[in-house]
Coordinates of C-alpha atoms and ligand atoms in Angstrom, one line a residue:
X1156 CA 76.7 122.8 108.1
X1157 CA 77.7 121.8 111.9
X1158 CA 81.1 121.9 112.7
X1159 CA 82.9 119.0 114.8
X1160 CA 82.2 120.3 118.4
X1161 CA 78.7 121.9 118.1
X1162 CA 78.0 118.2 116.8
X1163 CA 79.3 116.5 119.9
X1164 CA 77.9 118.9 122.2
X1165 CA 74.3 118.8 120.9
X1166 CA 74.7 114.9 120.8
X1167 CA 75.8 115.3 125.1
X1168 CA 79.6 114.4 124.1
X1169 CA 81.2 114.7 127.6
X1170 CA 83.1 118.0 127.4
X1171 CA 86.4 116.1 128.2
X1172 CA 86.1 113.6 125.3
X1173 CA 84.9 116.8 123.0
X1174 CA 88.1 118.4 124.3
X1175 CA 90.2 115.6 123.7
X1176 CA 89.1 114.6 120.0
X1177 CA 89.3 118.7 119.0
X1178 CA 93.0 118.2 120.5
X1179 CA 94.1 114.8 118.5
X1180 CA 92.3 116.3 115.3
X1181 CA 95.2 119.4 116.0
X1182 CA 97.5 117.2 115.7
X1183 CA 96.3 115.2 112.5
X1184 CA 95.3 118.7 110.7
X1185 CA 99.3 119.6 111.0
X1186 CA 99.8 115.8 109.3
X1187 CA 97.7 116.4 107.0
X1188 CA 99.4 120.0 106.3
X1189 CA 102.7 118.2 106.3
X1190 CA 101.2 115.5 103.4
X1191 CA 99.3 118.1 101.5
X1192 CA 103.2 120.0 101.0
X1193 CA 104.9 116.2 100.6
X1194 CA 108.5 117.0 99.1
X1195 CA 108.6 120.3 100.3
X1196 CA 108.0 119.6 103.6
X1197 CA 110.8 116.8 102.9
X1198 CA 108.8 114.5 104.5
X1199 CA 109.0 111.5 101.8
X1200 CA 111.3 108.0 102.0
X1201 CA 113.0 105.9 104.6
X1202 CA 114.5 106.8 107.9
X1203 CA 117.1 104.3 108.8
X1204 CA 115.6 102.9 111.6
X1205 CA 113.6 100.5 112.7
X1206 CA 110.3 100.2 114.8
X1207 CA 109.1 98.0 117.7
X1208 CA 107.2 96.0 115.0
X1209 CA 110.3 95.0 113.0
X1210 CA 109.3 97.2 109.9
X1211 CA 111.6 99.8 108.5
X1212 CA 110.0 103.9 109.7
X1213 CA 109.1 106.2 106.7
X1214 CA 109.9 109.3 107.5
X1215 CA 106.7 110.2 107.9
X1216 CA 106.0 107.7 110.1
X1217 CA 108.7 109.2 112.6
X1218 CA 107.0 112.9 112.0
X1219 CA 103.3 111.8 112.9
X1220 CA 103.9 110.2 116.0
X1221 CA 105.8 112.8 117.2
X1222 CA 103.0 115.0 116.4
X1223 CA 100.7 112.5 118.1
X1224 CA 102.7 112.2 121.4
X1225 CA 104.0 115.6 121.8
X1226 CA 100.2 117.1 121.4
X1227 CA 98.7 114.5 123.8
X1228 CA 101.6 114.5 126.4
X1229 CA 100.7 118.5 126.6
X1230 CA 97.0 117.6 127.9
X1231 CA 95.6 117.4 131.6
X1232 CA 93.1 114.9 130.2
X1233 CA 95.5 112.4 129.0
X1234 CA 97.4 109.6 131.4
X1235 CA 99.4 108.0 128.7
X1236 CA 99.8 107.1 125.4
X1237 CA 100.9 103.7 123.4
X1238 CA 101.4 104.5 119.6
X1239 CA 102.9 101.9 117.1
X1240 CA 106.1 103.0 116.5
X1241 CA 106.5 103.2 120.6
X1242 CA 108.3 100.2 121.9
X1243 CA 106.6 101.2 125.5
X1244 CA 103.8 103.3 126.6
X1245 CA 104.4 107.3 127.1
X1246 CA 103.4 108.7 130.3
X1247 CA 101.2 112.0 130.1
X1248 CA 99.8 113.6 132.9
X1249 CA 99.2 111.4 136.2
X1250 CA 95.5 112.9 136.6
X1251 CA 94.2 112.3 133.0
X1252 CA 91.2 110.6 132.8
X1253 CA 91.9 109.1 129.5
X1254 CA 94.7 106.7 127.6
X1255 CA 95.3 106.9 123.7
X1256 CA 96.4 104.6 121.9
X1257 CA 97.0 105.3 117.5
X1258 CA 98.8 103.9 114.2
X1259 CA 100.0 107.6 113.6
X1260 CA 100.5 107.0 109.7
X1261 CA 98.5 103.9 108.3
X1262 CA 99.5 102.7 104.9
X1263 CA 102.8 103.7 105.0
X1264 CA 103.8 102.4 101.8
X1265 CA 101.6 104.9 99.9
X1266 CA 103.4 107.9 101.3
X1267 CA 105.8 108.1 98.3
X1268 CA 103.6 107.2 95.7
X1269 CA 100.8 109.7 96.6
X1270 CA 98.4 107.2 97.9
X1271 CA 95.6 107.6 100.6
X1272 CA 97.4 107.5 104.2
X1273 CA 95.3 107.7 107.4
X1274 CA 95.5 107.8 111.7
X1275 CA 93.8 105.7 113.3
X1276 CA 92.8 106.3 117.1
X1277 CA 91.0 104.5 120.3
X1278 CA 90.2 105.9 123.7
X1279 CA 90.3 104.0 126.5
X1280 CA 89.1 105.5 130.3
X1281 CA 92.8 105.0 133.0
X1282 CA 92.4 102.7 135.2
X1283 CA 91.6 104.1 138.6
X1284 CA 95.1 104.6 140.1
X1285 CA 97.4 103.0 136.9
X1286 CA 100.3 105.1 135.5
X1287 CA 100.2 106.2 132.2
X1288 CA 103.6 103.8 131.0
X1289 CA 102.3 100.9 132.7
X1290 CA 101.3 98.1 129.8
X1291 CA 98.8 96.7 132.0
X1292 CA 96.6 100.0 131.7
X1293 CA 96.2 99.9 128.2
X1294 CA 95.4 96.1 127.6
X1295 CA 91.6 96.7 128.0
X1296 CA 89.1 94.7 125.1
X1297 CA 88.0 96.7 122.6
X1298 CA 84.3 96.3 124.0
X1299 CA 86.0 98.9 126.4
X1300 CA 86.8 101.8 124.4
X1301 CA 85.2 104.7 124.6
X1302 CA 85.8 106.0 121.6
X1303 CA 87.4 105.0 117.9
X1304 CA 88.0 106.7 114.6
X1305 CA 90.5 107.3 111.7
X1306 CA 91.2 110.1 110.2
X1307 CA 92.0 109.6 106.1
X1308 CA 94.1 111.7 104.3
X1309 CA 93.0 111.1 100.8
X1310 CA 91.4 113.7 98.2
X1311 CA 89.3 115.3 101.2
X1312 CA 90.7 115.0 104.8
X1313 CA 88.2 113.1 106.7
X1314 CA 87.6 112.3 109.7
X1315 CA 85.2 109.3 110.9
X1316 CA 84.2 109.0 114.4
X1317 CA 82.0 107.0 116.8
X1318 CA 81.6 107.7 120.6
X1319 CA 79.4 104.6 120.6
X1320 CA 76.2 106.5 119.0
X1321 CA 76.8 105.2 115.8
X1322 CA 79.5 106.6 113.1
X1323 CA 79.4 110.1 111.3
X1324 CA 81.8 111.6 109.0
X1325 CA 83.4 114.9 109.1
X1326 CA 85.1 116.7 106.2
X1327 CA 87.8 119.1 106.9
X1328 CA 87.3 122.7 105.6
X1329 CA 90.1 125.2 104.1
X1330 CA 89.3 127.1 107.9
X1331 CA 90.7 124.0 109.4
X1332 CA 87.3 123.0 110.7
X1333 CA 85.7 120.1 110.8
X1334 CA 82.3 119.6 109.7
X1335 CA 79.8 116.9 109.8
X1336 CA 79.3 115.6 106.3
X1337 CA 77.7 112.1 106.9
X1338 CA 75.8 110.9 110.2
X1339 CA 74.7 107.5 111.5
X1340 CA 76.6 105.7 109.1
X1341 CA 75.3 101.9 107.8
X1342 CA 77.2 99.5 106.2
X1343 CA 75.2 97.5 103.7
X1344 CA 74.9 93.6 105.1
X1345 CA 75.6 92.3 101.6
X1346 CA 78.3 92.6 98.8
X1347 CA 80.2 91.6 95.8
X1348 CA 83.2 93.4 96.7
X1349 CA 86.7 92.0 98.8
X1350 CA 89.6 92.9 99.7
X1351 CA 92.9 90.9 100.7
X1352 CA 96.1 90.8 99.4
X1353 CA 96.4 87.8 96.9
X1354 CA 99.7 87.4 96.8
X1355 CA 100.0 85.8 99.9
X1356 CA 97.6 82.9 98.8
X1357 CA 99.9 80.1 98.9
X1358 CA 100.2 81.3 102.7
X1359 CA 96.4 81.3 103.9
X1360 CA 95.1 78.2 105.7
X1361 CA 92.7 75.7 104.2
X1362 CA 89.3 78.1 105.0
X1363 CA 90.4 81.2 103.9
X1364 CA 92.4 79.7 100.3
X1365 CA 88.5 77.9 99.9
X1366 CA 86.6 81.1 100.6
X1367 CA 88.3 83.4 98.4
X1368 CA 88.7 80.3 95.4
X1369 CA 84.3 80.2 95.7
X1370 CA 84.3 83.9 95.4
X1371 CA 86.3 83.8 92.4
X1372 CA 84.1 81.5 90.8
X1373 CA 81.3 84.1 90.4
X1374 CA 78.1 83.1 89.3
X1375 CA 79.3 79.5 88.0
X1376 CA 80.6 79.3 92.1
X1377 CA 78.8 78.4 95.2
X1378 CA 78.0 81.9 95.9
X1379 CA 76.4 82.5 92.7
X1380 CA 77.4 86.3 92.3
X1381 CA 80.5 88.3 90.5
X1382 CA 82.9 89.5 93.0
X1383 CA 84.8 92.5 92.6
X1384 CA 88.6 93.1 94.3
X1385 CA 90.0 96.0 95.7
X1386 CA 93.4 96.4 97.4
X1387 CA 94.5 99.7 98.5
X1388 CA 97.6 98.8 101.3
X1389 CA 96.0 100.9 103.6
X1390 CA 93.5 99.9 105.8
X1391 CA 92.6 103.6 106.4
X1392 CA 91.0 104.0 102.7
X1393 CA 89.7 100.0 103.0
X1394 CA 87.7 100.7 105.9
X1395 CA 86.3 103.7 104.5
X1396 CA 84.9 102.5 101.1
X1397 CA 83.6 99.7 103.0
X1398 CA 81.7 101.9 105.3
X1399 CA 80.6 104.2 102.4
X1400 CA 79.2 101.0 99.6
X1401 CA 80.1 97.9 101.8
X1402 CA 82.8 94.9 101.2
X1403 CA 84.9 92.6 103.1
X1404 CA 88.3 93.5 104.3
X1405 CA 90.7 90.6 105.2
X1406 CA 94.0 90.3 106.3
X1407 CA 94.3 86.8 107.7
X1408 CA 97.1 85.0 109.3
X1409 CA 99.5 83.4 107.1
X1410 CA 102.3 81.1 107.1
X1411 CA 104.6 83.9 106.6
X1412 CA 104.8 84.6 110.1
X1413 CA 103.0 81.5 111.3
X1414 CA 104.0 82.4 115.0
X1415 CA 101.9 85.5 115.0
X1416 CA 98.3 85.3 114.4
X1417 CA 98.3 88.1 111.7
X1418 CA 100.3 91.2 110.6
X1419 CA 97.5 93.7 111.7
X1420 CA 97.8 95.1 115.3
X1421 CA 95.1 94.6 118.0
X1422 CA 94.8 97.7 119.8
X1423 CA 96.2 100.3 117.3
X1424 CA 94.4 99.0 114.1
X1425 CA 91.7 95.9 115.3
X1426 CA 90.1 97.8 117.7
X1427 CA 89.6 100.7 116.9
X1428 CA 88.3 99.3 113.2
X1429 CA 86.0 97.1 114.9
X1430 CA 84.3 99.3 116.5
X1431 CA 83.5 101.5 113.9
X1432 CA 82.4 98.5 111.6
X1433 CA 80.3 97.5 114.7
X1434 CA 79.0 100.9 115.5
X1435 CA 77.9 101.2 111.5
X1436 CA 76.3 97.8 111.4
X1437 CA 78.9 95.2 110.5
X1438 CA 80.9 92.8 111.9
X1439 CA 84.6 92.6 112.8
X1440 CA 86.1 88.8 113.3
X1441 CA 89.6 87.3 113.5
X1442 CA 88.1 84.4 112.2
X1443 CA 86.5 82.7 115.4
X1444 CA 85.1 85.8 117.9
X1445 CA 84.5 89.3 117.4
X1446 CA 88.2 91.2 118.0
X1447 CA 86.5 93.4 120.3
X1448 CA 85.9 90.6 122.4
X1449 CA 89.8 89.6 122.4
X1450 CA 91.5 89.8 125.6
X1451 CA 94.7 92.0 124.9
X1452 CA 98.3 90.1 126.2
X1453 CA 100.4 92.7 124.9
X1454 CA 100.6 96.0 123.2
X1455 CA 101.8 95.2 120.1
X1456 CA 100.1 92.1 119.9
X1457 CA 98.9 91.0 115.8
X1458 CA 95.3 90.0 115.2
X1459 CA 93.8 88.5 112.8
X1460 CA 91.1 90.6 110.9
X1461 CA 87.8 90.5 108.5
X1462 CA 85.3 92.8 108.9
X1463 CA 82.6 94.8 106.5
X1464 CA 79.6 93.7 105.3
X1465 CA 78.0 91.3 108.1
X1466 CA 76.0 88.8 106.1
X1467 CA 79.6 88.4 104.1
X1468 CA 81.7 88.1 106.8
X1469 CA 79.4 85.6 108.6
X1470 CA 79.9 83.3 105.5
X1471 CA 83.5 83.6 105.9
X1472 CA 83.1 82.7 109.9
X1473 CA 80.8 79.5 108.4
X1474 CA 83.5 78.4 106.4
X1475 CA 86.3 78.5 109.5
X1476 CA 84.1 76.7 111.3
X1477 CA 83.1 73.5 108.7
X1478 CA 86.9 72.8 108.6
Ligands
AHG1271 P1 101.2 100.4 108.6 O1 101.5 101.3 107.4 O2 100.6 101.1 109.8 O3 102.3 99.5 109.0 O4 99.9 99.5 108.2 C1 99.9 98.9 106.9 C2 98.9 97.8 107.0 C3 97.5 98.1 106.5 O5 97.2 99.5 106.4 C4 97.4 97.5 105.1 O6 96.1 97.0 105.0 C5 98.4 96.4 105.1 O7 99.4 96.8 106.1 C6 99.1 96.3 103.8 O8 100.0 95.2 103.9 P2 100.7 94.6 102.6 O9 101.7 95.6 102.1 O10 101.2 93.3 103.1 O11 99.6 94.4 101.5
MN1272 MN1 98.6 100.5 110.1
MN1273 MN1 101.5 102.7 110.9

């Protein structure tokens, strides 16, 4: 079996990109040690602060992204960073070629109970000339990124990866290497499996509440097939079934927060997402246009997202656009 970087090379990764992914999986290998010893690395529960986004930090939370930012901030190749739980960008190194942005712990809510957590990551080149804390540096369209990928902490520590040749899958060894499990990755174009949180229905607008209500119908329905539901809480172990069997993943906007166009965020979670689910075949939407194709206002801007199976989330498109 390959490991991670003979992989990349003999697919003519540049050696700077190769460099940087072996250094951000260093950092998610110690997460991964820390969630592999849970209580007794006394990383479970609530800090008592709270982030940029208004949410409350897990610990855990707090301990990856210091992972995260004080592995990347060490690297020549790496101008800044702009993480989740950062209410600015972090400078790095004035020369680097290269700007990170990450959720450092997705799914937070499954930390205590055991449940698959993930990091999810996106490269982006520095603007020639832009400072690594400077917000307008990092608000590129996903179209832009140079590379994306998650890695999920779940039964086997995974890591999934595109470079924009497609998405392969890496599965990490008791060695601590990583080595190339699944290549060239494709996400079936048809389903009869979703995923969305359904206890925000009274929420959704008119398209989504009529989409979902048709699927539920099964075969007496519009669609004319049974419809399984998953829901996992963390997009990490969403994404990842649907790029292993297929499925839609939604999480809309909702009149919860009708201000912001959904709880999801753009360039640490959309993004990123997108471009695996594009780079394996499907389609990534918030609705209207592909959210690779959203022009970024702000770093911790929300998004709306469904994305999976293309065929499926094409219907759901139709639907947004008879109303
Ligand atoms: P995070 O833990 O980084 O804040 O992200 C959690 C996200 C996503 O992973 C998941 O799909 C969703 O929030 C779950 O939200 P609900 O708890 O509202 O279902
Ligand atoms: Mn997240
Ligand atoms: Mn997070």
């Amino acid at each position: 079996m390959q490991r991670l970087t003979q992989f990349l090379k003999q697919k003519e990764t540049p050696a700077e990109l190769i460099e940087l992914i072996n250094l951000l999986m260093a950092a998610c290998k110690e997460i991964d040690h820390k969630l592999r010893e849970g209580a007794l690395a006394g990383i479970l529960g609530a800090t008592e602060q709270e982030n940029v986004q208004g949410e409350t930090q897990k610990k855990l939370d707090v301990v990856a992204n210091d992972i995260l930012k004080l592995t990347l901030r060490e690297s020549q190749l790496v101008r800044g960073i702009a993480s989740e739980e950062e209410p600015d960008p972090v400078a790095a190194h004035p020369e680097g070629r290269f700007l990170v942005t990450f959720d450092p712990l997705d799914g937070s809510s499954n930390i205590d109970i055991n449940v698959s957590v993930g990091t999810i990551f996106s490269i982006l080149q520095a603007p020639e000339g832009s400072r690594g804390d400077d917000h307008a540096a990092f608000l590129q369209a996903g179209r832009k990124q140079v590379a994306a990928g998650y890695v999920l902490y779940g039964p086997s520590c995974l890591l999934v990866l595109t470079t924009g040749d497609g998405v392969n899958m890496f599965t990490l060894g008791h060695n601590g290497e990583f080595y190339v499990t699944r290549e060239q990755v494709q996400i079936p174009a048809t389903t009869q499996e979703f995923a969305i949180n359904m206890s925000n229905q009274r929420f959704w607008d008119a398209p989504v509440k009529r989409y979902i209500a048709d699927l539920l119908q099964g075969e007496e329905g519009p669609r004319e097939k049974r419809y399984n539901m998953r829901w996992i809480a963390s997009m990490v172990a969403e994404v990842h079934r649907i790029l292993t069997r297929g499925g839609i993943f939604m999480y809309p906007w909702d009149a919860r927060a009708p201000e912001k166009p959904g709880k999801l965020r753009l360039m640490y979670e959309g993004n990123p997402m997108s471009m695996l689910v594009e780079q394996a075949g499907g389609r990534s939407t918030n609705t209207q246009i592909d959210i690779m194709d959203v022009p970024p206002k702000a770093i911790h801007e929300r998004v709306s997202v469904a994305l999976g199976s293309k065929e499926e989330v094409e219907v759901l498109m139709q639907y947004h656009r008879e109303e």
